CSV table of C-alpha atoms and ligand atoms in Angstrom, one decimal:
chain,number,residue,atom,x,y,z
O,44,MET,CA,-78.5,74.1,59.0
O,45,ILE,CA,-79.9,76.7,61.4
O,46,VAL,CA,-82.8,79.1,61.4
O,47,PHE,CA,-82.5,82.5,62.9
O,48,LYS,CA,-85.6,84.7,63.5
O,49,PHE,CA,-85.5,88.4,64.2
O,50,GLY,CA,-88.7,90.3,65.2
O,51,GLY,CA,-89.7,93.9,64.5
O,52,THR,CA,-88.3,95.3,67.7
O,53,SER,CA,-84.8,93.9,66.9
O,54,VAL,CA,-84.8,95.8,63.6
O,55,LYS,CA,-86.7,99.0,64.5
O,56,ASP,CA,-83.9,101.3,63.3
O,57,SER,CA,-80.6,101.2,61.4
O,58,ASP,CA,-78.6,100.3,64.6
O,59,GLY,CA,-80.9,97.3,65.0
O,60,VAL,CA,-80.1,96.2,61.4
O,61,ARG,CA,-76.4,96.6,62.2
O,62,ASN,CA,-76.8,94.6,65.3
O,63,LEU,CA,-78.5,91.8,63.3
O,64,PHE,CA,-75.5,91.8,61.0
O,65,ASN,CA,-73.1,91.5,64.0
O,66,ILE,CA,-75.1,88.5,65.3
O,67,VAL,CA,-75.4,86.6,62.0
O,68,LYS,CA,-71.8,87.1,60.9
O,69,THR,CA,-70.6,85.0,63.8
O,70,CYS,CA,-72.6,82.0,62.6
O,71,SER,CA,-70.6,79.7,60.4
O,72,ASP,CA,-73.4,77.2,59.6
O,73,ASN,CA,-75.8,77.1,56.7
O,74,LEU,CA,-78.4,79.6,57.7
O,75,ILE,CA,-81.9,80.9,57.0
O,76,ILE,CA,-82.7,84.3,58.5
O,77,VAL,CA,-86.4,85.0,58.9
O,78,VAL,CA,-87.3,88.6,59.5
O,79,SER,CA,-90.5,90.5,60.6
O,80,ALA,CA,-91.5,94.0,59.5
O,81,LEU,CA,-89.3,96.8,60.8
O,82,GLY,CA,-90.4,98.1,64.2
O,83,LYS,CA,-94.2,98.7,64.4
O,84,THR,CA,-94.7,98.7,60.7
O,85,THR,CA,-97.4,96.0,60.8
O,86,ASN,CA,-99.5,98.1,63.2
O,87,ALA,CA,-99.0,101.1,60.8
O,88,LEU,CA,-100.1,99.0,57.9
O,89,GLU,CA,-103.2,97.9,59.7
O,90,GLU,CA,-104.0,101.6,60.3
O,91,ILE,CA,-103.3,102.5,56.7
O,92,LEU,CA,-105.7,99.8,55.6
O,93,LYS,CA,-108.5,101.1,57.9
O,94,LEU,CA,-108.0,104.6,56.7
O,95,SER,CA,-107.9,103.6,53.1
O,96,LEU,CA,-111.5,102.6,53.4
O,97,ASP,CA,-112.9,106.1,54.0
O,98,GLU,CA,-110.3,108.6,55.0
O,99,SER,CA,-108.0,108.7,52.0
O,100,ASP,CA,-106.3,112.0,53.0
O,101,LYS,CA,-105.3,110.7,56.4
O,102,CYS,CA,-104.3,107.4,54.8
O,103,LYS,CA,-101.9,109.2,52.4
O,104,ILE,CA,-100.3,111.0,55.3
O,105,LYS,CA,-99.8,107.8,57.2
O,106,LEU,CA,-98.4,106.1,54.1
O,107,GLU,CA,-95.9,109.0,53.6
O,108,SER,CA,-94.7,108.7,57.2
O,109,LEU,CA,-94.2,105.0,56.9
O,110,LYS,CA,-92.3,105.6,53.8
O,111,ASP,CA,-90.1,108.3,55.5
O,112,TYR,CA,-89.5,105.8,58.3
O,113,HIS,CA,-88.2,103.2,55.9
O,114,PHE,CA,-86.1,105.7,53.9
O,115,ASP,CA,-84.5,107.1,57.0
O,116,ILE,CA,-83.2,103.7,57.7
O,117,ILE,CA,-82.2,103.1,54.1
O,118,LYS,CA,-80.2,106.4,54.0
O,119,ASN,CA,-78.4,105.5,57.1
O,120,LEU,CA,-77.5,102.0,55.9
O,121,PHE,CA,-76.7,102.9,52.3
O,122,PRO,CA,-74.8,106.2,52.0
O,123,ASP,CA,-74.6,105.5,48.2
O,124,LYS,CA,-77.8,107.0,47.0
O,125,LYS,CA,-77.4,105.2,43.7
O,126,HIS,CA,-77.7,101.8,45.4
O,127,GLU,CA,-80.5,99.8,43.8
O,128,ILE,CA,-82.4,99.4,47.1
O,129,TYR,CA,-83.7,103.0,46.8
O,130,GLU,CA,-85.5,102.2,43.6
O,131,GLN,CA,-86.7,98.8,44.8
O,132,ILE,CA,-88.3,100.2,47.9
O,133,GLU,CA,-89.8,103.1,46.0
O,134,GLU,CA,-91.3,100.6,43.6
O,135,GLN,CA,-92.7,98.5,46.5
O,136,PHE,CA,-94.3,101.6,48.0
O,137,LYS,CA,-96.0,102.3,44.7
O,138,ASN,CA,-97.4,98.8,44.8
O,139,LEU,CA,-98.6,99.4,48.4
O,140,TYR,CA,-100.3,102.6,47.2
O,141,SER,CA,-102.1,100.8,44.5
O,142,GLU,CA,-103.1,97.9,46.8
O,143,SER,CA,-104.5,100.4,49.3
O,144,PHE,CA,-106.4,102.6,46.9
O,145,ASP,CA,-107.0,101.0,43.5
O,146,LYS,CA,-107.6,97.3,44.0
O,147,LYS,CA,-111.0,96.0,45.0
O,148,HIS,CA,-111.1,92.7,46.8
O,149,ASP,CA,-114.0,90.3,47.7
O,150,SER,CA,-113.4,90.5,51.4
O,151,PHE,CA,-111.8,92.6,54.0
O,152,ASP,CA,-109.5,89.8,55.2
O,153,LEU,CA,-108.2,89.2,51.7
O,154,LYS,CA,-107.5,92.9,51.3
O,155,TYR,CA,-105.9,92.9,54.8
O,156,ASP,CA,-103.3,90.3,53.7
O,157,GLN,CA,-102.5,92.1,50.4
O,158,VAL,CA,-101.8,95.4,52.3
O,159,VAL,CA,-100.3,94.3,55.6
O,160,SER,CA,-97.8,91.8,54.1
O,161,PHE,CA,-95.8,94.7,52.6
O,162,GLY,CA,-94.0,95.2,55.9
O,163,GLU,CA,-92.0,92.0,55.6
O,164,ILE,CA,-91.2,92.7,51.9
O,165,PHE,CA,-89.7,96.1,52.7
O,166,SER,CA,-87.7,94.8,55.7
O,167,THR,CA,-86.3,91.8,54.1
O,168,LYS,CA,-85.3,93.6,50.9
O,169,ILE,CA,-83.5,96.2,52.9
O,170,ILE,CA,-81.8,93.8,55.3
O,171,SER,CA,-80.8,91.4,52.6
O,172,ALA,CA,-79.3,94.2,50.5
O,173,PHE,CA,-77.5,95.6,53.6
O,174,LEU,CA,-75.9,92.3,54.4
O,175,ASN,CA,-74.8,91.9,50.8
O,176,SER,CA,-73.3,95.3,50.9
O,177,GLN,CA,-71.2,94.2,53.9
O,178,GLU,CA,-70.1,91.2,51.9
O,179,PHE,CA,-72.3,88.9,53.9
O,180,SER,CA,-73.6,87.2,50.8
O,181,ASN,CA,-77.1,86.0,51.1
O,182,LYS,CA,-80.0,85.1,48.8
O,183,TRP,CA,-83.4,86.8,49.3
O,184,ILE,CA,-86.3,84.3,49.1
O,185,ASP,CA,-89.8,85.3,48.3
O,186,ILE,CA,-91.7,83.2,50.8
O,187,ARG,CA,-95.0,83.9,49.1
O,188,LYS,CA,-93.9,81.4,46.5
O,189,VAL,CA,-92.6,78.9,49.0
O,190,LEU,CA,-94.9,78.6,52.0
O,191,ILE,CA,-98.2,77.7,50.3
O,192,THR,CA,-101.3,78.1,52.3
O,193,ASP,CA,-105.1,77.7,52.1
O,194,ASP,CA,-107.1,80.9,51.7
O,195,THR,CA,-108.1,81.5,55.3
O,196,TYR,CA,-106.9,85.1,55.0
O,197,ARG,CA,-105.3,86.6,58.2
O,198,GLU,CA,-104.9,83.1,59.6
O,199,ALA,CA,-103.8,81.0,56.7
O,200,LYS,CA,-102.9,77.3,57.2
O,201,ILE,CA,-99.8,76.1,55.7
O,202,ASP,CA,-100.0,73.2,53.3
O,203,MET,CA,-96.9,71.3,54.6
O,204,LYS,CA,-96.7,68.9,51.7
O,205,LEU,CA,-96.8,71.4,48.9
O,206,SER,CA,-94.6,73.8,50.8
O,207,LYS,CA,-92.0,71.0,51.3
O,208,THR,CA,-91.7,70.6,47.5
O,209,LYS,CA,-91.4,74.4,47.1
O,210,VAL,CA,-88.8,74.6,49.8
O,211,GLU,CA,-86.7,71.9,48.2
O,212,GLU,CA,-86.9,73.7,44.8
O,213,ASN,CA,-85.9,77.1,46.2
O,214,ILE,CA,-83.6,76.5,49.2
O,215,SER,CA,-80.7,74.2,48.7
O,216,PHE,CA,-77.5,74.8,50.5
O,217,LYS,CA,-75.5,73.8,47.4
O,218,ASP,CA,-75.3,77.2,45.7
O,219,ASN,CA,-75.9,79.4,48.7
O,220,ASN,CA,-75.1,79.1,52.4
O,221,ILE,CA,-77.2,82.0,53.6
O,222,TYR,CA,-80.9,82.8,52.8
O,223,LEU,CA,-83.0,85.6,54.0
O,224,THR,CA,-86.8,85.6,54.0
O,225,GLN,CA,-90.0,87.0,55.4
O,226,GLY,CA,-91.8,85.8,58.5
O,227,PHE,CA,-95.6,86.0,58.9
O,228,ILE,CA,-96.6,85.8,55.2
O,229,GLY,CA,-97.2,83.1,52.6
O,230,GLY,CA,-99.1,82.6,49.4
O,231,SER,CA,-102.4,80.9,48.6
O,232,LYS,CA,-102.9,78.5,45.8
O,233,SER,CA,-105.0,81.1,44.1
O,234,GLY,CA,-102.1,83.4,43.9
O,235,PHE,CA,-102.8,85.9,46.7
O,236,VAL,CA,-100.6,86.8,49.6
O,237,THR,CA,-101.7,85.4,52.9
O,238,THR,CA,-100.7,86.1,56.5
O,239,LEU,CA,-100.4,83.5,59.3
O,240,GLY,CA,-101.8,85.6,62.2
O,241,ARG,CA,-100.2,88.5,64.1
O,242,GLU,CA,-96.8,87.8,65.5
O,243,GLY,CA,-96.6,84.8,63.2
O,244,SER,CA,-92.9,85.1,62.3
O,245,ASP,CA,-91.7,82.7,65.0
O,246,TYR,CA,-94.1,80.2,63.5
O,247,THR,CA,-92.6,80.7,60.0
O,248,ALA,CA,-89.2,80.0,61.4
O,249,ALA,CA,-90.4,76.9,63.1
O,250,VAL,CA,-92.1,75.6,59.9
O,251,LEU,CA,-88.9,76.3,57.8
O,252,GLY,CA,-87.0,74.5,60.5
O,253,ASN,CA,-89.3,71.5,60.2
O,254,LEU,CA,-89.3,71.4,56.4
O,255,LEU,CA,-85.5,71.7,56.2
O,256,ASP,CA,-84.8,69.4,59.2
O,257,ALA,CA,-82.9,72.2,60.9
O,258,GLU,CA,-80.4,71.5,63.7
O,259,LYS,CA,-82.0,74.2,65.7
O,260,VAL,CA,-84.1,77.4,65.5
O,261,VAL,CA,-83.1,80.5,67.3
O,262,VAL,CA,-85.5,83.4,68.0
O,263,TRP,CA,-83.7,86.6,69.0
O,264,LYS,CA,-85.8,88.6,71.4
O,265,ASP,CA,-85.5,91.7,73.6
O,266,VAL,CA,-85.5,89.5,76.8
O,267,ASP,CA,-82.7,87.2,78.1
O,268,GLY,CA,-84.8,84.2,77.4
O,269,VAL,CA,-88.1,82.7,78.7
O,270,LEU,CA,-88.6,84.2,82.1
O,271,ASN,CA,-90.8,82.8,84.8
O,272,ALA,CA,-93.0,85.9,84.7
O,273,ASP,CA,-93.6,88.9,82.4
O,274,PRO,CA,-91.3,91.7,83.7
O,275,GLN,CA,-94.0,94.2,82.5
O,276,TYR,CA,-96.3,92.9,85.3
O,277,PHE,CA,-94.2,91.2,87.8
O,278,ASN,CA,-91.2,92.6,89.9
O,279,GLU,CA,-89.0,89.6,90.4
O,280,THR,CA,-88.3,87.5,87.3
O,281,LYS,CA,-85.9,84.6,86.7
O,282,LYS,CA,-84.7,83.2,83.4
O,283,LEU,CA,-85.5,79.5,82.7
O,284,ASP,CA,-82.4,77.9,81.3
O,285,LYS,CA,-84.0,74.8,79.9
O,286,ILE,CA,-87.6,73.8,79.5
O,287,SER,CA,-89.5,71.1,77.7
O,288,TYR,CA,-91.7,71.6,74.7
O,289,GLN,CA,-94.7,70.7,76.9
O,290,GLU,CA,-93.9,73.4,79.4
O,291,ALA,CA,-93.3,75.9,76.7
O,292,VAL,CA,-96.7,75.0,75.0
O,293,GLU,CA,-98.4,75.6,78.4
O,294,LEU,CA,-96.7,78.9,78.8
O,295,ALA,CA,-97.4,80.1,75.3
O,296,TYR,CA,-101.0,78.9,75.4
O,297,PHE,CA,-101.8,80.8,78.5
O,298,GLY,CA,-100.3,84.0,77.3
O,299,ALA,CA,-96.6,84.1,77.8
O,300,LYS,CA,-95.9,86.4,74.9
O,301,VAL,CA,-92.3,85.4,74.3
O,302,ILE,CA,-93.2,82.4,72.2
O,303,HIS,CA,-96.0,82.3,69.7
O,304,PRO,CA,-98.3,79.3,70.6
O,305,LYS,CA,-98.1,77.8,67.1
O,306,THR,CA,-94.3,77.7,67.1
O,307,LEU,CA,-93.7,74.6,69.2
O,308,LYS,CA,-95.6,71.9,67.3
O,309,PRO,CA,-93.5,71.9,64.0
O,310,LEU,CA,-90.4,71.7,66.1
O,311,HIS,CA,-91.5,69.1,68.6
O,312,ASN,CA,-92.7,66.9,65.7
O,313,LYS,CA,-89.1,66.7,64.5
O,314,ASN,CA,-87.4,67.1,67.9
O,315,ILE,CA,-85.7,70.3,66.8
O,316,PRO,CA,-84.6,72.5,69.8
O,317,LEU,CA,-85.8,76.1,70.0
O,318,PHE,CA,-83.5,78.7,71.5
O,319,VAL,CA,-84.8,82.0,72.8
O,320,ARG,CA,-81.9,84.4,73.0
O,321,SER,CA,-81.4,88.1,73.5
O,322,PHE,CA,-80.4,90.4,70.6
O,323,ILE,CA,-79.4,93.0,73.2
O,324,ASN,CA,-77.1,90.6,75.0
O,325,PRO,CA,-76.2,88.0,72.3
O,326,GLU,CA,-73.5,86.4,74.4
O,327,GLY,CA,-76.1,85.2,76.9
O,328,GLN,CA,-77.2,81.6,76.6
O,329,GLY,CA,-80.9,82.3,76.6
O,330,THR,CA,-83.4,79.5,77.1
O,331,GLU,CA,-83.3,76.1,75.4
O,332,ILE,CA,-86.6,74.4,74.7
O,333,ASP,CA,-86.2,70.7,74.0
O,334,CYS,CA,-87.5,67.4,75.2
O,335,PHE,CA,-86.0,68.0,78.6
O,336,GLN,CA,-88.9,67.3,80.9
O,337,LYS,CA,-86.5,66.5,83.7
O,338,TYR,CA,-85.2,70.0,83.7
O,339,ASP,CA,-88.6,71.6,84.3
O,340,GLN,CA,-88.1,73.1,87.6
O,341,ASN,CA,-90.5,73.6,90.4
O,342,LEU,CA,-90.1,77.3,90.2
O,343,PRO,CA,-93.5,78.9,90.0
O,344,ILE,CA,-94.2,80.5,86.6
O,345,PHE,CA,-96.7,83.3,86.4
O,346,ILE,CA,-98.6,84.1,83.2
O,347,LEU,CA,-101.1,86.9,83.0
O,348,LYS,CA,-103.6,87.4,80.2
O,349,LYS,CA,-105.4,90.8,80.4
O,350,ASP,CA,-108.7,92.0,79.0
O,351,GLN,CA,-110.6,88.8,79.6
O,352,MET,CA,-114.4,88.4,79.5
O,353,LEU,CA,-116.1,85.8,81.6
O,354,ILE,CA,-119.4,84.7,80.3
O,355,SER,CA,-121.9,82.4,82.0
O,356,LEU,CA,-124.8,80.8,80.1
O,357,PHE,CA,-127.8,79.4,81.9
O,358,PRO,CA,-130.3,77.5,79.7
O,359,LYS,CA,-133.6,79.2,80.1
O,360,ASP,CA,-135.5,76.0,80.3
O,361,LEU,CA,-133.2,74.7,83.1
O,362,SER,CA,-132.1,71.9,80.8
O,363,PHE,CA,-128.8,70.4,81.9
O,364,VAL,CA,-125.8,71.7,80.1
O,365,MET,CA,-124.9,68.4,78.5
O,366,GLU,CA,-123.2,67.3,75.3
O,367,ASP,CA,-125.8,68.7,72.9
O,368,GLU,CA,-125.8,72.1,74.5
O,369,LEU,CA,-122.0,72.2,74.7
O,370,SER,CA,-121.5,71.1,71.1
O,371,LYS,CA,-123.8,73.8,70.0
O,372,ILE,CA,-121.8,76.4,71.9
O,373,PHE,CA,-118.5,75.1,70.7
O,374,SER,CA,-119.5,74.9,67.1
O,375,TYR,CA,-120.3,78.6,67.3
O,376,LEU,CA,-117.0,79.4,69.0
O,377,SER,CA,-115.0,77.5,66.4
O,378,GLU,CA,-117.0,79.0,63.5
O,379,GLN,CA,-116.3,82.5,64.8
O,380,ARG,CA,-112.7,81.6,65.7
O,381,ILE,CA,-113.2,82.7,69.3
O,382,ARG,CA,-110.3,81.7,71.5
O,383,VAL,CA,-111.5,80.2,74.8
O,384,ASN,CA,-109.0,80.3,77.5
O,385,LEU,CA,-110.9,78.5,80.3
O,386,ILE,CA,-114.2,76.8,80.8
O,387,GLN,CA,-116.2,75.6,83.7
O,388,ASN,CA,-119.5,73.9,83.8
O,389,SER,CA,-122.1,73.0,86.4
O,390,ALA,CA,-125.3,71.1,86.0
O,391,ILE,CA,-127.2,74.1,84.8
O,392,SER,CA,-124.6,76.6,83.7
O,393,PHE,CA,-121.6,76.9,81.5
O,394,SER,CA,-118.9,79.6,81.9
O,395,LEU,CA,-116.2,80.5,79.5
O,396,CYS,CA,-113.4,83.0,79.7
O,397,ILE,CA,-112.4,84.6,76.4
O,398,ASP,CA,-110.1,87.3,75.1
O,399,ASN,CA,-112.2,90.5,74.9
O,400,ALA,CA,-110.2,92.2,72.2
O,401,ASN,CA,-112.8,92.5,69.5
O,402,SER,CA,-116.5,92.8,68.6
O,403,LYS,CA,-116.9,89.0,68.6
O,404,SER,CA,-117.5,88.8,72.3
O,405,LYS,CA,-120.5,91.2,72.0
O,406,GLN,CA,-121.8,89.1,69.1
O,407,LEU,CA,-121.5,86.0,71.2
O,408,LEU,CA,-123.6,87.6,74.0
O,409,GLU,CA,-126.3,88.5,71.4
O,410,LYS,CA,-126.2,85.1,69.8
O,411,PHE,CA,-127.0,83.1,72.9
O,412,LYS,CA,-129.4,85.4,74.6
O,413,ASP,CA,-132.5,83.7,73.1
O,414,ASP,CA,-131.8,80.3,74.6
O,415,TYR,CA,-129.8,81.3,77.6
O,416,LYS,CA,-129.8,83.7,80.4
O,417,VAL,CA,-126.4,85.4,79.8
O,418,LEU,CA,-124.3,87.0,82.5
O,419,TYR,CA,-120.9,88.5,81.9
O,420,ASN,CA,-118.0,90.3,83.5
O,421,ASP,CA,-115.3,92.1,81.6
O,422,GLN,CA,-112.0,93.7,82.2
O,423,LEU,CA,-110.9,90.6,84.1
O,424,GLU,CA,-107.5,89.0,84.1
O,425,LEU,CA,-106.6,85.4,83.7
O,426,LEU,CA,-103.7,84.4,85.9
O,427,THR,CA,-102.1,81.1,85.4
O,428,ILE,CA,-99.5,79.7,87.8
O,429,ARG,CA,-97.5,76.7,86.7
O,430,HIS,CA,-95.8,74.7,89.5
O,431,TYR,CA,-97.9,76.7,92.0
O,432,SER,CA,-97.4,76.8,95.7
O,433,GLU,CA,-99.8,78.2,98.3
O,434,GLU,CA,-97.2,81.0,98.8
O,435,ALA,CA,-97.0,81.8,95.1
O,436,ILE,CA,-100.8,81.9,94.8
O,437,LYS,CA,-101.1,84.2,97.8
O,438,LYS,CA,-98.5,86.5,96.5
O,439,VAL,CA,-100.4,87.3,93.3
O,440,THR,CA,-104.0,87.0,94.3
O,441,GLU,CA,-104.1,88.7,97.6
O,442,GLY,CA,-106.6,91.5,97.8
O,443,ARG,CA,-108.1,90.5,94.4
O,444,LYS,CA,-111.6,89.4,93.7
O,445,ILE,CA,-111.5,85.8,92.4
O,446,TYR,CA,-114.3,84.8,90.0
O,447,ILE,CA,-113.1,81.4,89.1
O,448,GLU,CA,-110.4,79.2,90.5
O,449,GLN,CA,-109.2,75.9,89.0
O,450,ARG,CA,-106.3,73.7,90.1
O,451,SER,CA,-104.8,70.7,88.5
O,452,ARG,CA,-101.6,68.9,89.5
O,453,HIS,CA,-99.1,71.4,88.0
O,454,THR,CA,-101.2,74.3,87.0
O,455,SER,CA,-103.7,76.7,88.7
O,456,HIS,CA,-105.8,79.3,87.0
O,457,PHE,CA,-107.5,82.3,88.5
O,458,VAL,CA,-110.0,84.6,86.8
O,459,ILE,CA,-109.6,87.8,88.8
O,460,LYS,CA,-110.3,91.4,89.0
N,513,LIG,N1,-94.8,91.7,61.6
N,513,LIG,C1,-95.9,90.8,62.0
N,513,LIG,C2,-96.6,91.3,63.3
N,513,LIG,O1,-96.1,92.3,63.8
N,513,LIG,C3,-95.3,89.4,62.3
N,513,LIG,C4,-94.4,89.3,63.5
N,513,LIG,O2,-93.9,90.3,63.9
N,513,LIG,O3,-94.1,88.2,63.9
N,513,LIG,O4,-97.5,90.8,63.7
N,514,LIG,MG1,-93.8,92.4,64.2
């Protein structure tokens, strides 16, 4: 069996859904199709949640426009207004309204998951019904009852053992050849919906691949495959035909957006190849990620992470930054779930480069200011070059101010402005 995953961009409108149909209908294997929310629905739901807290009028307007967006797509796909999908999605929007306004939850993160998870419910109900209407018979699976997680809302961890049992109960290729389900979401043991972290649908596909011993997992993207640089920031890009899991992990970790960092592990553990292919150009071969270390080329690969903050801590009493100090710092970072992209220490200072996307970086500065002299720079970029050459480095760092530079055998990093 094979797992296909389609992200929001691939199904942002009715043409996208038809394109998905054209791709899946050529597949003759047993198949699970994992789908994200339509277009930018997840962002819209995040906004709805925020507005629901204190601006209920604005929130209702936003909800109406999200509903219109979905119904425009439905009207296009189902000319028969009596099709049951109309009622089903109407019902789901009612549920979303009541989740947004009526229900009280203990924490924001818990509420977040209950609200934001609707995107995938809408999209998969619509797409499953559409495929069935085209005689592409498939069974809709409620992944909230299959991928069982802990209750770390917004970043839930999947209980692989329990989920394996549920997968076996719900997905067998005896009665059905095609299943369609939601990416990004799961269900906690206490019965709430959970989410696996933004952009988490690739990860869902990988976990299902692992649990079902898939032959391969294919993620359909808006690029031809994994490129050696993000075309948004770099002019010349080349597609990588085959890369190893190791290479892919490095790329994902340092910010190559095409693969979600968590995706590789479940596949690597079972040696399941991952294909990154283009839904715009489905005939293309894309990139194959496998255990092909020998295929990793010496082509420099450029990865840029924007909006970085570089923080340097100097102990006020001039004590050396040794194990004790470091472990204090790291416990805090892990407690706060602050992602550290690069570290560097000297005898009397410790520097770390983190994503500066939320208020946590400010809290961090506050937290350490009693024991340390804290210096920081923000609006920096972290540039990683795999398989670097002097020429490659020069090309991308020339004229930039370099704050930190690190080189290992295959990888170099630059914190730059
Ligand atoms: N819909 C979710 C998001 O936008 C999950 C995903 O797209 O992978 O974050
Ligand atoms: Mg999405």
